[in-house]
Amino acid sequence: MRQMIQNTRVTLEMIKWEHSVFALPFALTGAVLAANGWPSLRVTGLIVLCMVAARTAAMAFNRLVDADIDAANPRTKMRALPAGTLQRGFVTAFVALSVVVFVLGAALLNRLCLLLSPVALVIIFGYSFAKRFTRWSHLILGLALGIAPTAAWIAVRGSLDPRILVLTLAVLLWVAGFDVLYACQDFDHDRGAGLNSIPQAFGVRAAFGIARGLHGLMLLALVTMVFLFGLGPLAMTGIGVTAALLLYEHSIISPSDLRRLNAAFFTLNGIISVVFFLFVAADVLRRR
């Protein structure tokens, strides 16, 4: 039992489960928009459960698939699997358990969520293989997180409204942009290992320009979403704050200085998702 607890702790540390905060606030944004207010406690709890379970399964699966790649990369060779802290069998079982929790949670939400749960799993697991065949793997990661608000909408309504897809697009562009920046630190390794990424294909300096473009399009998508849902000044203020945070994120790193990349990637992006959710939720609740 003690070993299982220790393995679980190491696994959660390996997958950085606390970074579920990246997509979870956007999922809750979708839920608030769908409910035109706050969903029931039951539905909210199941959405959070499904989000955390899906991300946990995806990250643990990614670590399994990339174990050999991680072992060859000086930046990642001390991760749990290449370092031997965890065994593949335990992580595989952890992935399976997370999938079961996710599917059960989807079933408890509604029939459409259950029917679409395999599609969601294909998307979130598919990202792990993307960099082996396409430089645009960042967009696939963006889609894996971007489906969160649409999934939450379906969880609340049991149906799909095309308007929520604009928020999915915004999250896709946001995630892809910061993943492009994050991939810059593996430029040399990816080129040597034959792995694909935007920095590897176009160079680090061009990758920074592409990331800025993706984030600019993200802001445009958010503005479009605000108009589609008839949101007001609070939501627009949230977009303004998001834009300011993105500008700061891009200002603290450069192609020649990636030292503050972790601060930009983890801290600021977590703040961005929470801040945007709070402003949109406040706008929706105020209108009620």
Short mmCIF file of C-alpha atoms in Angstrom, two decimals, residues 28-197:
data_model
loop_
_atom_site.label_atom_id
_atom_site.label_comp_id
_atom_site.label_asym_id
_atom_site.label_seq_id
_atom_site.Cartn_x
_atom_site.Cartn_y
_atom_site.Cartn_z
CA LEU A 28 -16.23 26.29 -16.84
CA THR A 29 -16.65 29.30 -19.14
CA GLY A 30 -18.43 27.04 -21.61
CA ALA A 31 -20.59 25.65 -18.81
CA VAL A 32 -21.58 29.12 -17.56
CA LEU A 33 -22.46 30.25 -21.08
CA ALA A 34 -24.52 27.10 -21.67
CA ALA A 35 -26.43 27.49 -18.41
CA ASN A 36 -26.71 31.28 -18.78
CA GLY A 37 -25.58 31.32 -15.19
CA TRP A 38 -24.03 28.76 -12.89
CA PRO A 39 -24.81 25.08 -13.65
CA SER A 40 -26.02 22.78 -10.91
CA LEU A 41 -23.45 21.58 -8.38
CA ARG A 42 -23.80 18.04 -9.72
CA VAL A 43 -23.08 19.01 -13.33
CA THR A 44 -20.22 21.31 -12.32
CA GLY A 45 -18.64 18.57 -10.22
CA LEU A 46 -18.91 16.03 -13.04
CA ILE A 47 -17.39 18.49 -15.53
CA VAL A 48 -14.43 19.05 -13.20
CA LEU A 49 -14.09 15.29 -12.65
CA CYS A 50 -14.11 14.56 -16.39
CA MET A 51 -11.66 17.37 -17.13
CA VAL A 52 -9.14 16.26 -14.53
CA ALA A 53 -9.50 12.57 -15.46
CA ALA A 54 -9.11 13.25 -19.19
CA ARG A 55 -6.05 15.44 -18.73
CA THR A 56 -4.51 12.95 -16.29
CA ALA A 57 -5.01 10.11 -18.77
CA ALA A 58 -3.60 12.19 -21.65
CA MET A 59 -0.49 13.32 -19.78
CA ALA A 60 0.31 9.89 -18.36
CA PHE A 61 -0.19 8.37 -21.82
CA ASN A 62 2.12 11.00 -23.29
CA ARG A 63 4.82 10.10 -20.78
CA LEU A 64 4.47 6.42 -21.74
CA VAL A 65 4.65 7.08 -25.48
CA ASP A 66 7.55 9.54 -25.13
CA ALA A 67 9.59 7.62 -22.55
CA ASP A 68 12.40 6.78 -24.98
CA ILE A 69 12.41 10.30 -26.44
CA ASP A 70 12.50 11.80 -22.94
CA ALA A 71 15.43 9.55 -22.03
CA ALA A 72 17.48 10.98 -24.91
CA ASN A 73 16.68 14.62 -24.11
CA PRO A 74 18.88 16.24 -21.43
CA ARG A 75 15.94 18.41 -20.34
CA THR A 76 13.60 15.48 -19.73
CA LYS A 77 15.81 12.48 -18.98
CA MET A 78 15.10 12.71 -15.25
CA ARG A 79 11.35 12.31 -15.69
CA ALA A 80 9.93 9.38 -13.76
CA LEU A 81 9.84 6.74 -16.52
CA PRO A 82 13.27 7.29 -18.10
CA ALA A 83 14.79 7.71 -14.64
CA GLY A 84 13.22 4.43 -13.48
CA THR A 85 11.26 6.00 -10.64
CA LEU A 86 8.08 4.51 -12.10
CA GLN A 87 7.42 1.35 -14.06
CA ARG A 88 5.50 1.28 -17.32
CA GLY A 89 2.98 -1.19 -15.92
CA PHE A 90 1.92 1.14 -13.13
CA VAL A 91 1.59 4.14 -15.43
CA THR A 92 -0.41 2.05 -17.92
CA ALA A 93 -2.79 1.03 -15.15
CA PHE A 94 -3.04 4.67 -14.07
CA VAL A 95 -4.01 5.68 -17.62
CA ALA A 96 -6.65 2.92 -17.74
CA LEU A 97 -8.13 3.99 -14.41
CA SER A 98 -8.27 7.63 -15.52
CA VAL A 99 -10.05 6.62 -18.74
CA VAL A 100 -12.63 4.63 -16.77
CA VAL A 101 -13.29 7.61 -14.48
CA PHE A 102 -13.62 9.91 -17.49
CA VAL A 103 -16.08 7.65 -19.34
CA LEU A 104 -18.16 7.03 -16.21
CA GLY A 105 -18.30 10.77 -15.56
CA ALA A 106 -19.41 11.39 -19.14
CA ALA A 107 -22.11 8.72 -18.81
CA LEU A 108 -23.44 10.39 -15.67
CA LEU A 109 -23.70 13.72 -17.50
CA ASN A 110 -25.83 12.73 -20.50
CA ARG A 111 -26.06 10.35 -23.43
CA LEU A 112 -24.32 12.63 -25.94
CA CYS A 113 -21.34 13.09 -23.60
CA LEU A 114 -21.03 9.31 -23.33
CA LEU A 115 -21.26 8.82 -27.10
CA LEU A 116 -18.60 11.47 -27.74
CA SER A 117 -16.21 10.34 -25.00
CA PRO A 118 -14.27 7.98 -27.35
CA VAL A 119 -13.84 10.86 -29.81
CA ALA A 120 -12.39 13.01 -27.04
CA LEU A 121 -10.00 10.22 -26.05
CA VAL A 122 -8.79 9.78 -29.64
CA ILE A 123 -8.02 13.51 -29.83
CA ILE A 124 -6.23 13.79 -26.49
CA PHE A 125 -4.23 10.60 -27.00
CA GLY A 126 -3.49 11.37 -30.65
CA TYR A 127 -1.41 14.40 -29.75
CA SER A 128 1.29 12.15 -28.28
CA PHE A 129 2.14 10.85 -31.76
CA ALA A 130 1.74 14.10 -33.69
CA LYS A 131 5.31 15.41 -33.52
CA ARG A 132 6.51 12.25 -35.20
CA PHE A 133 4.80 13.17 -38.47
CA THR A 134 3.82 16.87 -38.52
CA ARG A 135 5.33 20.23 -37.59
CA TRP A 136 1.82 21.40 -36.70
CA SER A 137 1.53 19.17 -33.63
CA HIS A 138 1.03 22.35 -31.56
CA LEU A 139 -2.38 22.79 -33.18
CA ILE A 140 -3.34 19.23 -32.27
CA LEU A 141 -2.40 19.92 -28.65
CA GLY A 142 -4.48 23.08 -28.91
CA LEU A 143 -7.45 21.04 -30.11
CA ALA A 144 -6.98 18.56 -27.26
CA LEU A 145 -7.46 21.37 -24.74
CA GLY A 146 -9.74 23.42 -26.94
CA ILE A 147 -12.54 20.86 -26.93
CA ALA A 148 -13.00 21.54 -23.19
CA PRO A 149 -15.52 24.43 -23.48
CA THR A 150 -17.50 22.63 -26.18
CA ALA A 151 -17.57 19.46 -24.07
CA ALA A 152 -18.76 21.47 -21.08
CA TRP A 153 -21.51 23.06 -23.18
CA ILE A 154 -22.70 19.58 -24.21
CA ALA A 155 -22.50 18.47 -20.57
CA VAL A 156 -24.93 21.23 -19.60
CA ARG A 157 -27.24 21.31 -22.62
CA GLY A 158 -27.00 17.78 -24.02
CA SER A 159 -26.66 19.35 -27.46
CA LEU A 160 -24.21 21.48 -29.45
CA ASP A 161 -24.48 25.18 -30.31
CA PRO A 162 -22.03 26.25 -33.07
CA ARG A 163 -21.29 29.50 -31.21
CA ILE A 164 -19.30 27.67 -28.55
CA LEU A 165 -16.93 26.39 -31.24
CA VAL A 166 -15.51 29.92 -31.44
CA LEU A 167 -14.30 29.56 -27.85
CA THR A 168 -12.82 26.18 -28.76
CA LEU A 169 -10.97 27.91 -31.61
CA ALA A 170 -9.70 30.58 -29.22
CA VAL A 171 -8.35 27.99 -26.78
CA LEU A 172 -6.79 26.03 -29.65
CA LEU A 173 -4.91 29.13 -30.84
CA TRP A 174 -3.88 30.10 -27.30
CA VAL A 175 -2.48 26.67 -26.44
CA ALA A 176 -0.79 26.27 -29.83
CA GLY A 177 0.89 29.65 -29.40
CA PHE A 178 2.43 28.95 -26.03
CA ASP A 179 3.35 25.38 -27.05
CA VAL A 180 5.30 26.80 -29.99
CA LEU A 181 7.25 28.94 -27.51
CA TYR A 182 7.76 26.00 -25.17
CA ALA A 183 9.11 23.86 -28.03
CA CYS A 184 11.87 26.41 -28.70
CA GLN A 185 13.88 25.05 -25.79
CA ASP A 186 14.06 21.63 -27.51
CA PHE A 187 15.16 23.03 -30.87
CA ASP A 188 18.53 21.26 -30.97
CA HIS A 189 17.24 17.98 -29.59
CA ASP A 190 14.23 17.81 -31.93
CA ARG A 191 16.39 18.49 -34.97
CA GLY A 192 18.84 15.77 -33.99
CA ALA A 193 16.08 13.27 -33.15
CA GLY A 194 14.10 13.93 -36.32
CA LEU A 195 11.06 15.22 -34.44
CA ASN A 196 8.78 17.82 -35.94
CA SER A 197 7.84 21.21 -34.54
#
